[in-house]
Short mmCIF file of C-alpha atoms in Angstrom, two decimals:
data_model
loop_
_atom_site.label_atom_id
_atom_site.label_comp_id
_atom_site.label_asym_id
_atom_site.label_seq_id
_atom_site.Cartn_x
_atom_site.Cartn_y
_atom_site.Cartn_z
CA UNK A 1 8.06 -3.76 -15.26
CA UNK A 2 9.10 -3.80 -11.62
CA UNK A 3 8.89 -7.17 -9.88
CA UNK A 4 9.29 -7.56 -6.15
CA UNK A 5 10.14 -10.81 -4.39
CA UNK A 6 10.05 -11.36 -0.65
CA UNK A 7 11.79 -14.25 0.99
CA UNK A 8 10.81 -16.17 3.00
CA UNK A 9 7.07 -16.29 2.34
CA UNK A 10 6.51 -17.37 5.94
CA UNK A 11 8.67 -17.41 9.04
CA UNK A 12 8.03 -18.74 12.53
CA UNK A 13 10.40 -17.86 15.37
CA UNK A 14 10.45 -18.04 19.16
CA UNK A 15 10.04 -14.83 21.11
CA UNK A 16 13.27 -12.91 21.63
CA UNK A 17 14.96 -13.92 18.40
CA UNK A 18 16.47 -11.41 16.01
CA UNK A 19 15.33 -11.92 12.44
CA UNK A 20 15.81 -10.63 8.90
CA UNK A 21 13.22 -10.31 6.17
CA UNK A 22 14.46 -10.02 2.60
CA UNK A 23 13.15 -8.09 -0.37
CA UNK A 24 14.54 -8.00 -3.91
CA UNK A 25 13.38 -5.90 -6.84
CA UNK A 26 14.26 -6.01 -10.53
CA UNK A 27 14.32 -2.31 -11.48
CA UNK A 28 16.86 -0.30 -9.52
CA UNK A 29 15.48 3.06 -10.75
CA UNK A 30 13.51 3.67 -7.55
CA UNK A 31 12.94 6.85 -5.54
CA UNK A 32 12.32 5.24 -2.21
CA UNK A 33 11.28 1.99 -0.59
CA UNK A 34 8.75 1.49 2.19
CA UNK A 35 8.24 -1.39 4.55
CA UNK A 36 4.71 -1.96 5.78
CA UNK A 37 3.07 -4.19 8.31
CA UNK A 38 -0.40 -5.67 7.81
CA UNK A 39 -2.44 -7.41 10.49
CA UNK A 40 -5.12 -9.88 9.33
CA UNK A 41 -8.11 -8.12 7.78
CA UNK A 42 -6.61 -4.69 8.37
CA UNK A 43 -4.94 -1.95 6.38
CA UNK A 44 -1.23 -1.29 5.97
CA UNK A 45 0.85 0.45 8.60
CA UNK A 46 4.03 2.14 7.41
CA UNK A 47 7.11 1.05 9.35
CA UNK A 48 10.05 2.65 7.60
CA UNK A 49 10.78 4.64 4.45
CA UNK A 50 14.24 4.69 2.91
CA UNK A 51 14.97 7.26 0.24
CA UNK A 52 17.06 6.09 -2.70
CA UNK A 53 19.98 8.22 -1.50
CA UNK A 54 20.00 6.53 1.91
CA UNK A 55 21.45 3.22 3.01
CA UNK A 56 19.36 2.52 6.07
CA UNK A 57 16.69 3.74 8.45
CA UNK A 58 15.98 2.79 12.05
CA UNK A 59 12.90 2.96 14.22
CA UNK A 60 13.02 1.34 17.62
CA UNK A 61 13.71 -2.37 17.18
CA UNK A 62 13.43 -2.12 13.40
CA UNK A 63 16.23 -1.43 10.96
CA UNK A 64 15.80 -1.37 7.21
CA UNK A 65 18.66 -1.30 4.72
CA UNK A 66 18.68 -0.55 1.02
CA UNK A 67 21.19 -1.56 -1.64
CA UNK A 68 19.68 0.08 -4.67
CA UNK A 69 22.30 -1.01 -7.17
CA UNK A 70 21.81 -4.69 -6.36
CA UNK A 71 18.03 -4.36 -5.97
CA UNK A 72 17.85 -5.50 -2.35
CA UNK A 73 16.40 -4.39 0.93
CA UNK A 74 16.29 -6.07 4.31
CA UNK A 75 14.18 -5.49 7.39
CA UNK A 76 15.86 -6.45 10.63
CA UNK A 77 13.71 -6.98 13.71
CA UNK A 78 15.53 -7.18 17.01
CA UNK A 79 14.27 -9.06 20.07
CA UNK A 80 11.06 -10.18 18.40
CA UNK A 81 7.78 -10.19 20.36
CA UNK A 82 4.44 -11.97 19.80
CA UNK A 83 2.95 -8.57 18.93
CA UNK A 84 5.27 -8.45 15.90
CA UNK A 85 3.26 -11.27 14.31
CA UNK A 86 1.89 -9.92 11.04
CA UNK A 87 2.53 -9.86 7.31
CA UNK A 88 5.40 -7.59 6.28
CA UNK A 89 5.31 -5.99 2.85
CA UNK A 90 8.10 -4.36 0.90
CA UNK A 91 7.22 -1.69 -1.67
CA UNK A 92 9.74 0.15 -3.84
CA UNK A 93 8.47 3.32 -5.54
CA UNK A 94 9.45 3.97 -9.13
CA UNK A 95 8.14 6.19 -11.88
CA UNK A 96 4.97 5.01 -13.52
CA UNK A 97 4.73 4.51 -17.27
CA UNK A 98 3.28 7.98 -17.81
CA UNK A 99 6.18 9.55 -15.94
CA UNK A 100 3.83 11.58 -13.81
CA UNK A 101 4.06 9.89 -10.49
CA UNK A 102 5.84 7.48 -8.23
CA UNK A 103 4.20 4.11 -8.36
CA UNK A 104 4.44 1.60 -5.54
CA UNK A 105 4.97 -2.02 -6.44
CA UNK A 106 4.33 -4.51 -3.68
CA UNK A 107 5.84 -7.86 -2.89
CA UNK A 108 3.58 -10.71 -1.78
CA UNK A 109 4.80 -10.31 1.78
CA UNK A 110 6.38 -12.39 4.53
CA UNK A 111 4.01 -13.83 7.13
CA UNK A 112 5.82 -13.65 10.46
CA UNK A 113 4.72 -15.59 13.51
CA UNK A 114 6.48 -14.98 16.81
CA UNK A 115 5.72 -17.71 19.33
CA UNK A 116 5.62 -16.95 23.07
CA UNK B 1 -0.20 11.61 12.39
CA UNK B 2 -1.98 11.56 9.07
CA UNK B 3 -5.25 9.76 9.16
CA UNK B 4 -6.82 8.09 6.15
CA UNK B 5 -10.40 7.10 6.85
CA UNK B 6 -12.42 4.68 4.79
CA UNK B 7 -16.11 5.05 5.48
CA UNK B 8 -16.99 1.35 5.70
CA UNK B 9 -15.08 -1.66 7.06
CA UNK B 10 -17.47 -4.19 5.53
CA UNK B 11 -19.94 -3.90 2.67
CA UNK B 12 -22.22 -6.43 1.03
CA UNK B 13 -23.75 -5.45 -2.32
CA UNK B 14 -25.73 -7.15 -5.02
CA UNK B 15 -24.55 -7.81 -8.55
CA UNK B 16 -25.34 -4.86 -10.81
CA UNK B 17 -25.53 -2.29 -8.03
CA UNK B 18 -23.60 0.97 -8.25
CA UNK B 19 -21.22 1.05 -5.31
CA UNK B 20 -19.40 4.01 -3.79
CA UNK B 21 -16.33 3.58 -1.59
CA UNK B 22 -15.30 6.74 0.21
CA UNK B 23 -11.89 7.77 1.48
CA UNK B 24 -10.98 10.92 3.40
CA UNK B 25 -7.56 12.14 4.53
CA UNK B 26 -6.99 14.90 7.03
CA UNK B 27 -3.49 16.24 6.28
CA UNK B 28 -3.83 18.15 3.01
CA UNK B 29 -2.10 15.45 0.98
CA UNK B 30 -1.82 16.05 -2.76
CA UNK B 31 -1.93 12.47 -3.95
CA UNK B 32 -4.51 9.75 -3.29
CA UNK B 33 -4.72 6.14 -4.42
CA UNK B 34 -7.07 3.17 -4.58
CA UNK B 35 -5.75 -0.39 -4.42
CA UNK B 36 -7.40 -3.76 -4.23
CA UNK B 37 -5.86 -6.71 -2.45
CA UNK B 38 -6.56 -10.33 -3.32
CA UNK B 39 -4.99 -13.55 -2.02
CA UNK B 40 -2.16 -14.66 -4.26
CA UNK B 41 -2.28 -11.45 -6.33
CA UNK B 42 -1.16 -8.95 -3.73
CA UNK B 43 -1.98 -5.26 -3.97
CA UNK B 44 -2.87 -3.81 -7.34
CA UNK B 45 -3.35 -0.15 -8.21
CA UNK B 46 -6.80 0.73 -9.57
CA UNK B 47 -6.70 4.54 -9.91
CA UNK B 48 -4.82 7.44 -8.47
CA UNK B 49 -5.16 11.21 -8.30
CA UNK B 50 -2.30 13.66 -7.88
CA UNK B 51 -4.52 16.72 -7.50
CA UNK B 52 -8.13 17.79 -7.20
CA UNK B 53 -10.18 16.80 -10.25
CA UNK B 54 -7.17 14.95 -11.69
CA UNK B 55 -7.12 11.18 -12.11
CA UNK B 56 -4.99 8.54 -13.75
CA UNK B 57 -5.58 4.89 -14.45
CA UNK B 58 -3.59 2.36 -12.55
CA UNK B 59 -2.99 -1.26 -13.52
CA UNK B 60 -6.56 -2.55 -13.29
CA UNK B 61 -9.04 0.32 -13.92
CA UNK B 62 -11.64 -1.71 -15.83
CA UNK B 63 -15.04 -1.66 -14.13
CA UNK B 64 -14.10 1.25 -11.86
CA UNK B 65 -14.19 5.01 -11.93
CA UNK B 66 -13.12 7.65 -9.41
CA UNK B 67 -14.04 11.12 -8.30
CA UNK B 68 -11.99 13.77 -6.55
CA UNK B 69 -13.98 16.97 -6.18
CA UNK B 70 -12.24 18.05 -2.96
CA UNK B 71 -8.64 17.59 -1.97
CA UNK B 72 -9.39 15.52 1.10
CA UNK B 73 -11.83 13.08 -0.49
CA UNK B 74 -11.28 10.37 -3.11
CA UNK B 75 -14.16 8.14 -4.09
CA UNK B 76 -14.00 4.81 -5.89
CA UNK B 77 -17.08 3.90 -7.91
CA UNK B 78 -18.06 0.47 -9.11
CA UNK B 79 -20.43 1.28 -11.93
CA UNK B 80 -22.12 -2.13 -11.96
CA UNK B 81 -20.77 -4.41 -9.28
CA UNK B 82 -19.80 -7.94 -10.25
CA UNK B 83 -18.77 -10.92 -8.16
CA UNK B 84 -15.16 -10.66 -9.38
CA UNK B 85 -14.96 -7.29 -7.65
CA UNK B 86 -15.28 -8.98 -4.28
CA UNK B 87 -12.07 -7.90 -2.59
CA UNK B 88 -10.36 -5.83 0.07
CA UNK B 89 -10.11 -2.21 -1.09
CA UNK B 90 -7.41 0.02 0.35
CA UNK B 91 -7.14 3.78 0.04
CA UNK B 92 -3.83 5.61 0.49
CA UNK B 93 -2.56 9.16 0.41
CA UNK B 94 0.79 10.89 0.08
CA UNK B 95 1.93 14.47 0.64
CA UNK B 96 3.50 14.86 -2.79
CA UNK B 97 5.81 13.32 -5.33
CA UNK B 98 9.16 13.81 -3.60
CA UNK B 99 11.28 10.82 -2.62
CA UNK B 100 10.95 11.70 1.05
CA UNK B 101 7.19 11.19 1.00
CA UNK B 102 5.72 7.84 1.85
CA UNK B 103 2.25 6.41 1.59
CA UNK B 104 -0.31 6.31 4.40
CA UNK B 105 -3.03 3.69 4.10
CA UNK B 106 -6.54 3.46 5.48
CA UNK B 107 -7.89 0.46 7.34
CA UNK B 108 -9.55 -1.04 4.27
CA UNK B 109 -13.05 -1.91 3.09
CA UNK B 110 -13.94 -5.56 2.67
CA UNK B 111 -16.47 -5.64 -0.18
CA UNK B 112 -18.52 -8.72 -0.96
CA UNK B 113 -20.64 -8.76 -4.12
CA UNK B 114 -23.34 -11.42 -4.12
#
């Protein structure tokens, strides 16, 4: 059974700092990994998707890396802004028990606060 | 951009009621999913559908059923609502099963059962 751990659980930084969020997973047989952002009381917004054959993906100030063999992914946020404050969720996708689909398993998330 | 629309942001229902949560996606996605999210437990998969009229149980299907009569619509049904089904419900869709396809989520429905 896939287990996903995100460290730290919470992080508070001053505006402008670069920061790294960590995600580890126990089963390396994944097809891809997505990073999501969730604002309080809202749904999930997809930030980046890394396929298992890729090492990293970039979008604007965000860069996500994947080391599938060691079961790790990181999300790097450059020049953080107060608008980046949210919960960030990591979700590797692996085959479900029936073999018919790719199942997402979520971590508990990292609550990021960027202070002005 | 793909849009996944959940019909209600907030719902309050009484114990024992039959509750329908509706989800519609507008980009011809094959796969659709229902999750619930609870503090301390994270997101858990209830049911999913990889094609019209097809459905599979997720991790916590008890007390729920689903319907997918049209490709764009996936309904979650609480047959007899109970207080332990008070939660945030999130619908998601995905183009297909390839590794290059990610999930798109709706904005969620906060259900309170009293």
